[in-house]
mmCIF file with all atom_site columns, C-alpha atoms in Angstrom:
data_model
loop_
_atom_site.group_PDB
_atom_site.id
_atom_site.type_symbol
_atom_site.label_atom_id
_atom_site.label_alt_id
_atom_site.label_comp_id
_atom_site.label_asym_id
_atom_site.label_entity_id
_atom_site.label_seq_id
_atom_site.pdbx_PDB_ins_code
_atom_site.Cartn_x
_atom_site.Cartn_y
_atom_site.Cartn_z
_atom_site.occupancy
_atom_site.B_iso_or_equiv
_atom_site.pdbx_formal_charge
_atom_site.auth_seq_id
_atom_site.auth_comp_id
_atom_site.auth_asym_id
_atom_site.auth_atom_id
_atom_site.pdbx_PDB_model_num
ATOM 1   C CA . MET A 1 1   ? -0.279  0.268  -0.084  1.00 0.00 ? 1375 MET A CA 1
ATOM 2   C CA . GLU A 1 2   ? 3.165   2.436  0.534   1.00 0.00 ? 1376 GLU A CA 1
ATOM 3   C CA . LEU A 1 3   ? 4.147   2.005  -2.928  1.00 0.00 ? 1377 LEU A CA 1
ATOM 4   C CA . MET A 1 4   ? 0.130   3.268  -4.018  1.00 0.00 ? 1378 MET A CA 1
ATOM 5   C CA . HIS A 1 5   ? 0.228   6.468  -1.869  1.00 0.00 ? 1379 HIS A CA 1
ATOM 6   C CA . SER A 1 6   ? 4.154   6.881  -3.130  1.00 0.00 ? 1380 SER A CA 1
ATOM 7   C CA . ALA A 1 7   ? 2.666   6.647  -7.047  1.00 0.00 ? 1381 ALA A CA 1
ATOM 8   C CA . VAL A 1 8   ? -0.235  9.076  -6.079  1.00 0.00 ? 1382 VAL A CA 1
ATOM 9   C CA . GLN A 1 9   ? 1.753   11.914 -3.974  1.00 0.00 ? 1383 GLN A CA 1
ATOM 10  C CA . THR A 1 10  ? 4.208   11.128 -6.977  1.00 0.00 ? 1384 THR A CA 1
ATOM 11  C CA . HIS A 1 11  ? 1.366   11.988 -9.638  1.00 0.00 ? 1385 HIS A CA 1
ATOM 12  C CA . ILE A 1 12  ? 0.149   14.934 -7.631  1.00 0.00 ? 1386 ILE A CA 1
ATOM 13  C CA . TYR A 1 13  ? 3.264   16.861 -6.939  1.00 0.00 ? 1387 TYR A CA 1
ATOM 14  C CA . THR A 1 14  ? 4.116   16.275 -11.430 1.00 0.00 ? 1388 THR A CA 1
ATOM 15  C CA . ILE A 1 15  ? 0.095   18.073 -11.748 1.00 0.00 ? 1389 ILE A CA 1
ATOM 16  C CA . TYR A 1 16  ? 1.183   20.782 -9.194  1.00 0.00 ? 1390 TYR A CA 1
ATOM 17  C CA . PHE A 1 17  ? 4.631   21.402 -11.234 1.00 0.00 ? 1391 PHE A CA 1
ATOM 18  C CA . PHE A 1 18  ? 2.837   21.206 -14.420 1.00 0.00 ? 1392 PHE A CA 1
ATOM 19  C CA . LEU A 1 19  ? 0.354   23.632 -13.546 1.00 0.00 ? 1393 LEU A CA 1
ATOM 20  C CA . ALA A 1 20  ? 3.192   25.854 -12.398 1.00 0.00 ? 1394 ALA A CA 1
ATOM 21  C CA . ILE A 1 21  ? 4.960   25.716 -15.434 1.00 0.00 ? 1395 ILE A CA 1
ATOM 22  C CA . MET A 1 22  ? 1.684   26.489 -17.015 1.00 0.00 ? 1396 MET A CA 1
ATOM 23  C CA . LEU A 1 23  ? 0.928   29.849 -14.657 1.00 0.00 ? 1397 LEU A CA 1
ATOM 24  C CA . PHE A 1 24  ? 4.489   30.922 -15.582 1.00 0.00 ? 1398 PHE A CA 1
ATOM 25  C CA . ASN A 1 25  ? 3.474   30.787 -19.381 1.00 0.00 ? 1399 ASN A CA 1
ATOM 26  C CA . LEU A 1 26  ? 0.536   33.006 -18.723 1.00 0.00 ? 1400 LEU A CA 1
ATOM 27  C CA . TYR A 1 27  ? 2.625   35.213 -16.612 1.00 0.00 ? 1401 TYR A CA 1
ATOM 28  C CA . SER A 1 28  ? 5.846   35.558 -19.214 1.00 0.00 ? 1402 SER A CA 1
ATOM 29  C CA . VAL A 1 29  ? 2.839   36.516 -21.884 1.00 0.00 ? 1403 VAL A CA 1
ATOM 30  C CA . TYR A 1 30  ? 1.277   39.017 -19.638 1.00 0.00 ? 1404 TYR A CA 1
ATOM 31  C CA . LYS A 1 31  ? 4.742   40.663 -18.634 1.00 0.00 ? 1405 LYS A CA 1
ATOM 32  C CA . GLU A 1 32  ? 7.193   40.078 -21.679 1.00 0.00 ? 1406 GLU A CA 1
ATOM 33  C CA . LYS A 1 33  ? 6.294   43.360 -24.455 1.00 0.00 ? 1407 LYS A CA 1
ATOM 34  C CA . GLU A 1 34  ? 9.255   41.973 -26.320 1.00 0.00 ? 1408 GLU A CA 1
ATOM 35  C CA . PHE A 1 35  ? 8.482   39.364 -28.145 1.00 0.00 ? 1409 PHE A CA 1
ATOM 36  C CA . ILE A 1 36  ? 11.371  37.427 -29.262 1.00 0.00 ? 1410 ILE A CA 1
ATOM 37  C CA . VAL A 1 37  ? 12.512  37.334 -25.509 1.00 0.00 ? 1411 VAL A CA 1
ATOM 38  C CA . LEU A 1 38  ? 8.794   35.835 -25.042 1.00 0.00 ? 1412 LEU A CA 1
ATOM 39  C CA . ALA A 1 39  ? 9.639   33.030 -27.890 1.00 0.00 ? 1413 ALA A CA 1
ATOM 40  C CA . LYS A 1 40  ? 12.667  32.268 -26.162 1.00 0.00 ? 1414 LYS A CA 1
ATOM 41  C CA . ARG A 1 41  ? 11.397  31.651 -22.875 1.00 0.00 ? 1415 ARG A CA 1
ATOM 42  C CA . LEU A 1 42  ? 8.321   29.554 -24.137 1.00 0.00 ? 1416 LEU A CA 1
ATOM 43  C CA . LYS A 1 43  ? 10.938  27.567 -26.243 1.00 0.00 ? 1417 LYS A CA 1
ATOM 44  C CA . PHE A 1 44  ? 13.101  27.187 -23.883 1.00 0.00 ? 1418 PHE A CA 1
ATOM 45  C CA . LEU A 1 45  ? 9.928   25.835 -21.780 1.00 0.00 ? 1419 LEU A CA 1
ATOM 46  C CA . THR A 1 46  ? 7.794   24.527 -24.180 1.00 0.00 ? 1420 THR A CA 1
ATOM 47  C CA . PRO A 1 47  ? 9.852   20.799 -23.935 1.00 0.00 ? 1421 PRO A CA 1
ATOM 48  C CA . LEU A 1 48  ? 9.780   20.720 -20.551 1.00 0.00 ? 1422 LEU A CA 1
ATOM 49  C CA . TYR A 1 49  ? 5.909   21.467 -20.486 1.00 0.00 ? 1423 TYR A CA 1
ATOM 50  C CA . HIS A 1 50  ? 5.844   18.131 -22.535 1.00 0.00 ? 1424 HIS A CA 1
ATOM 51  C CA . SER A 1 51  ? 8.083   16.579 -20.430 1.00 0.00 ? 1425 SER A CA 1
ATOM 52  C CA . ILE A 1 52  ? 6.510   16.932 -17.187 1.00 0.00 ? 1426 ILE A CA 1
ATOM 53  C CA . ASN A 1 53  ? 2.893   16.035 -18.609 1.00 0.00 ? 1427 ASN A CA 1
ATOM 54  C CA . ALA A 1 54  ? 4.362   12.555 -20.008 1.00 0.00 ? 1428 ALA A CA 1
ATOM 55  C CA . VAL A 1 55  ? 5.537   11.859 -16.609 1.00 0.00 ? 1429 VAL A CA 1
ATOM 56  C CA . VAL A 1 56  ? 1.958   13.267 -15.323 1.00 0.00 ? 1430 VAL A CA 1
ATOM 57  C CA . ILE A 1 57  ? 0.169   10.505 -17.960 1.00 0.00 ? 1431 ILE A CA 1
ATOM 58  C CA . TYR A 1 58  ? 2.798   7.729  -16.555 1.00 0.00 ? 1432 TYR A CA 1
ATOM 59  C CA . THR A 1 59  ? 2.521   7.988  -12.829 1.00 0.00 ? 1433 THR A CA 1
ATOM 60  C CA . GLY A 1 60  ? -1.351  8.270  -13.815 1.00 0.00 ? 1434 GLY A CA 1
ATOM 61  C CA . THR A 1 61  ? -1.156  4.763  -16.018 1.00 0.00 ? 1435 THR A CA 1
ATOM 62  C CA . ILE A 1 62  ? 0.382   3.760  -13.041 1.00 0.00 ? 1436 ILE A CA 1
ATOM 63  C CA . VAL A 1 63  ? -1.757  4.561  -10.368 1.00 0.00 ? 1437 VAL A CA 1
ATOM 64  C CA . ALA A 1 64  ? -4.846  3.641  -12.601 1.00 0.00 ? 1438 ALA A CA 1
ATOM 65  C CA . PHE A 1 65  ? -2.988  -0.115 -13.466 1.00 0.00 ? 1439 PHE A CA 1
ATOM 66  C CA . TYR A 1 66  ? -1.888  -0.570 -9.472  1.00 0.00 ? 1440 TYR A CA 1
ATOM 67  C CA . ALA A 1 67  ? -5.589  0.358  -8.355  1.00 0.00 ? 1441 ALA A CA 1
ATOM 68  C CA . GLN A 1 68  ? -7.096  -2.084 -11.019 1.00 0.00 ? 1442 GLN A CA 1
ATOM 69  C CA . THR A 1 69  ? -10.453 0.292  -11.461 1.00 0.00 ? 1443 THR A CA 1
ATOM 70  C CA . PHE A 1 70  ? -11.282 2.549  -14.866 1.00 0.00 ? 1444 PHE A CA 1
ATOM 71  C CA . SER A 1 71  ? -13.216 5.369  -12.783 1.00 0.00 ? 1445 SER A CA 1
ATOM 72  C CA . PHE A 1 72  ? -15.125 8.177  -14.642 1.00 0.00 ? 1446 PHE A CA 1
ATOM 73  C CA . THR A 1 73  ? -12.186 10.433 -13.217 1.00 0.00 ? 1447 THR A CA 1
ATOM 74  C CA . ILE A 1 74  ? -9.423  8.363  -15.038 1.00 0.00 ? 1448 ILE A CA 1
ATOM 75  C CA . ALA A 1 75  ? -11.664 8.527  -17.923 1.00 0.00 ? 1449 ALA A CA 1
ATOM 76  C CA . LEU A 1 76  ? -11.795 12.156 -17.795 1.00 0.00 ? 1450 LEU A CA 1
ATOM 77  C CA . MET A 1 77  ? -8.163  13.184 -17.313 1.00 0.00 ? 1451 MET A CA 1
ATOM 78  C CA . ILE A 1 78  ? -7.011  10.584 -20.650 1.00 0.00 ? 1452 ILE A CA 1
ATOM 79  C CA . PRO A 1 79  ? -8.518  13.100 -22.468 1.00 0.00 ? 1453 PRO A CA 1
ATOM 80  C CA . ALA A 1 80  ? -7.815  16.191 -21.167 1.00 0.00 ? 1454 ALA A CA 1
ATOM 81  C CA . SER A 1 81  ? -3.786  15.092 -20.560 1.00 0.00 ? 1455 SER A CA 1
ATOM 82  C CA . ILE A 1 82  ? -4.511  14.743 -24.778 1.00 0.00 ? 1456 ILE A CA 1
ATOM 83  C CA . PHE A 1 83  ? -5.890  18.273 -25.172 1.00 0.00 ? 1457 PHE A CA 1
ATOM 84  C CA . LEU A 1 84  ? -2.949  19.828 -22.821 1.00 0.00 ? 1458 LEU A CA 1
ATOM 85  C CA . LEU A 1 85  ? -0.703  17.734 -25.795 1.00 0.00 ? 1459 LEU A CA 1
ATOM 86  C CA . VAL A 1 86  ? -2.476  19.303 -28.522 1.00 0.00 ? 1460 VAL A CA 1
ATOM 87  C CA . ILE A 1 87  ? -3.017  22.741 -28.131 1.00 0.00 ? 1461 ILE A CA 1
ATOM 88  C CA . GLU A 1 88  ? -0.118  23.215 -26.621 1.00 0.00 ? 1462 GLU A CA 1
ATOM 89  C CA . ILE A 1 89  ? 1.833   21.363 -30.155 1.00 0.00 ? 1463 ILE A CA 1
ATOM 90  C CA . LYS A 1 90  ? -0.756  24.152 -32.097 1.00 0.00 ? 1464 LYS A CA 1
ATOM 91  C CA . ARG A 1 91  ? 0.890   26.764 -29.728 1.00 0.00 ? 1465 ARG A CA 1
ATOM 92  C CA . TYR A 1 92  ? 4.186   26.267 -30.301 1.00 0.00 ? 1466 TYR A CA 1
ATOM 93  C CA . LYS A 1 93  ? 3.272   25.664 -33.854 1.00 0.00 ? 1467 LYS A CA 1
ATOM 94  C CA . LYS A 1 94  ? 1.927   29.738 -34.290 1.00 0.00 ? 1468 LYS A CA 1
ATOM 95  C CA . MET A 1 95  ? 4.487   31.126 -32.859 1.00 0.00 ? 1469 MET A CA 1
ATOM 96  C CA . ARG A 1 96  ? 7.269   29.226 -34.325 1.00 0.00 ? 1470 ARG A CA 1
ATOM 97  C CA . VAL A 1 97  ? 6.556   30.679 -37.829 1.00 0.00 ? 1471 VAL A CA 1
ATOM 98  C CA . ILE A 1 98  ? 6.009   34.185 -36.423 1.00 0.00 ? 1472 ILE A CA 1
ATOM 99  C CA . LYS A 1 99  ? 9.628   36.796 -37.689 1.00 0.00 ? 1473 LYS A CA 1
ATOM 100 C CA . HIS A 1 100 ? 10.530  39.288 -35.827 1.00 0.00 ? 1474 HIS A CA 1
ATOM 101 C CA . ASP A 1 101 ? 8.771   41.989 -38.298 1.00 0.00 ? 1475 ASP A CA 1
ATOM 102 C CA . GLN A 1 102 ? 5.495   40.614 -38.068 1.00 0.00 ? 1476 GLN A CA 1
ATOM 103 C CA . ILE A 1 103 ? 3.912   43.072 -35.612 1.00 0.00 ? 1477 ILE A CA 1
ATOM 104 C CA . GLU A 1 104 ? 0.764   41.962 -36.476 1.00 0.00 ? 1478 GLU A CA 1
ATOM 105 C CA . LEU A 1 105 ? 1.019   38.144 -36.076 1.00 0.00 ? 1479 LEU A CA 1
ATOM 106 C CA . GLN A 1 106 ? 2.999   39.122 -32.697 1.00 0.00 ? 1480 GLN A CA 1
ATOM 107 C CA . ASN A 1 107 ? 0.157   41.487 -31.217 1.00 0.00 ? 1481 ASN A CA 1
ATOM 108 C CA . GLU A 1 108 ? -2.262  38.209 -32.316 1.00 0.00 ? 1482 GLU A CA 1
ATOM 109 C CA . PHE A 1 109 ? 0.020   35.462 -30.923 1.00 0.00 ? 1483 PHE A CA 1
ATOM 110 C CA . TYR A 1 110 ? -0.114  36.988 -27.744 1.00 0.00 ? 1484 TYR A CA 1
ATOM 111 C CA . ILE A 1 111 ? -4.060  37.342 -27.372 1.00 0.00 ? 1485 ILE A CA 1
ATOM 112 C CA . TYR A 1 112 ? -3.429  33.435 -29.150 1.00 0.00 ? 1486 TYR A CA 1
ATOM 113 C CA . ALA A 1 113 ? -1.488  32.921 -26.094 1.00 0.00 ? 1487 ALA A CA 1
ATOM 114 C CA . LYS A 1 114 ? -3.321  34.008 -23.156 1.00 0.00 ? 1488 LYS A CA 1
ATOM 115 C CA . LYS A 1 115 ? -6.188  31.995 -24.794 1.00 0.00 ? 1489 LYS A CA 1
ATOM 116 C CA . ILE A 1 116 ? -4.126  29.602 -24.482 1.00 0.00 ? 1490 ILE A CA 1
ATOM 117 C CA . TYR A 1 117 ? -2.818  29.153 -21.367 1.00 0.00 ? 1491 TYR A CA 1
ATOM 118 C CA . THR A 1 118 ? -6.438  30.623 -19.507 1.00 0.00 ? 1492 THR A CA 1
ATOM 119 C CA . ILE A 1 119 ? -8.217  27.040 -20.837 1.00 0.00 ? 1493 ILE A CA 1
ATOM 120 C CA . GLU A 1 120 ? -5.463  24.725 -20.140 1.00 0.00 ? 1494 GLU A CA 1
ATOM 121 C CA . ILE A 1 121 ? -5.187  26.257 -16.486 1.00 0.00 ? 1495 ILE A CA 1
ATOM 122 C CA . SER A 1 122 ? -9.012  25.797 -16.659 1.00 0.00 ? 1496 SER A CA 1
ATOM 123 C CA . VAL A 1 123 ? -8.280  22.092 -17.725 1.00 0.00 ? 1497 VAL A CA 1
ATOM 124 C CA . ILE A 1 124 ? -6.097  21.363 -15.270 1.00 0.00 ? 1498 ILE A CA 1
ATOM 125 C CA . ILE A 1 125 ? -8.564  22.867 -12.508 1.00 0.00 ? 1499 ILE A CA 1
ATOM 126 C CA . ALA A 1 126 ? -11.715 21.118 -13.673 1.00 0.00 ? 1500 ALA A CA 1
ATOM 127 C CA . VAL A 1 127 ? -10.235 18.019 -13.750 1.00 0.00 ? 1501 VAL A CA 1
ATOM 128 C CA . TYR A 1 128 ? -8.867  18.295 -10.313 1.00 0.00 ? 1502 TYR A CA 1
ATOM 129 C CA . ILE A 1 129 ? -12.041 19.824 -9.127  1.00 0.00 ? 1503 ILE A CA 1
ATOM 130 C CA . LEU A 1 130 ? -13.474 16.662 -11.344 1.00 0.00 ? 1504 LEU A CA 1
ATOM 131 C CA . SER A 1 131 ? -11.733 14.512 -9.159  1.00 0.00 ? 1505 SER A CA 1
ATOM 132 C CA . LYS A 1 132 ? -12.590 15.561 -5.733  1.00 0.00 ? 1506 LYS A CA 1
ATOM 133 C CA . VAL A 1 133 ? -15.940 14.945 -6.335  1.00 0.00 ? 1507 VAL A CA 1
ATOM 134 C CA . PHE A 1 134 ? -16.093 11.468 -8.175  1.00 0.00 ? 1508 PHE A CA 1
#
């Protein structure tokens, strides 16, 4: 039983770290006015974001298989993780094609990135709340 407890704790702490990365990215989008600096920061954090998401999925899978039950919460967490993966890839693809002289696209990206990170944070919070309810 101790193994299960430590796996759940690892999963939860990894989710907190994942949320912290999202919050930092959102903070960066709001505070960084220079697009090139923002793009470099987000480009640096994107592999970390995806690595932590993979750890969340992996530890969640271990916990789910160890528990040997399939619940509504698990059914909700799987598409949420995939959604977060896909939406972040779309954000990165939109960001990487913007050049330093395309001011209009840079301004559009700021709005887009704020929406994306707000959605990501909302998904994490909603899944957390639903996991506590069910």
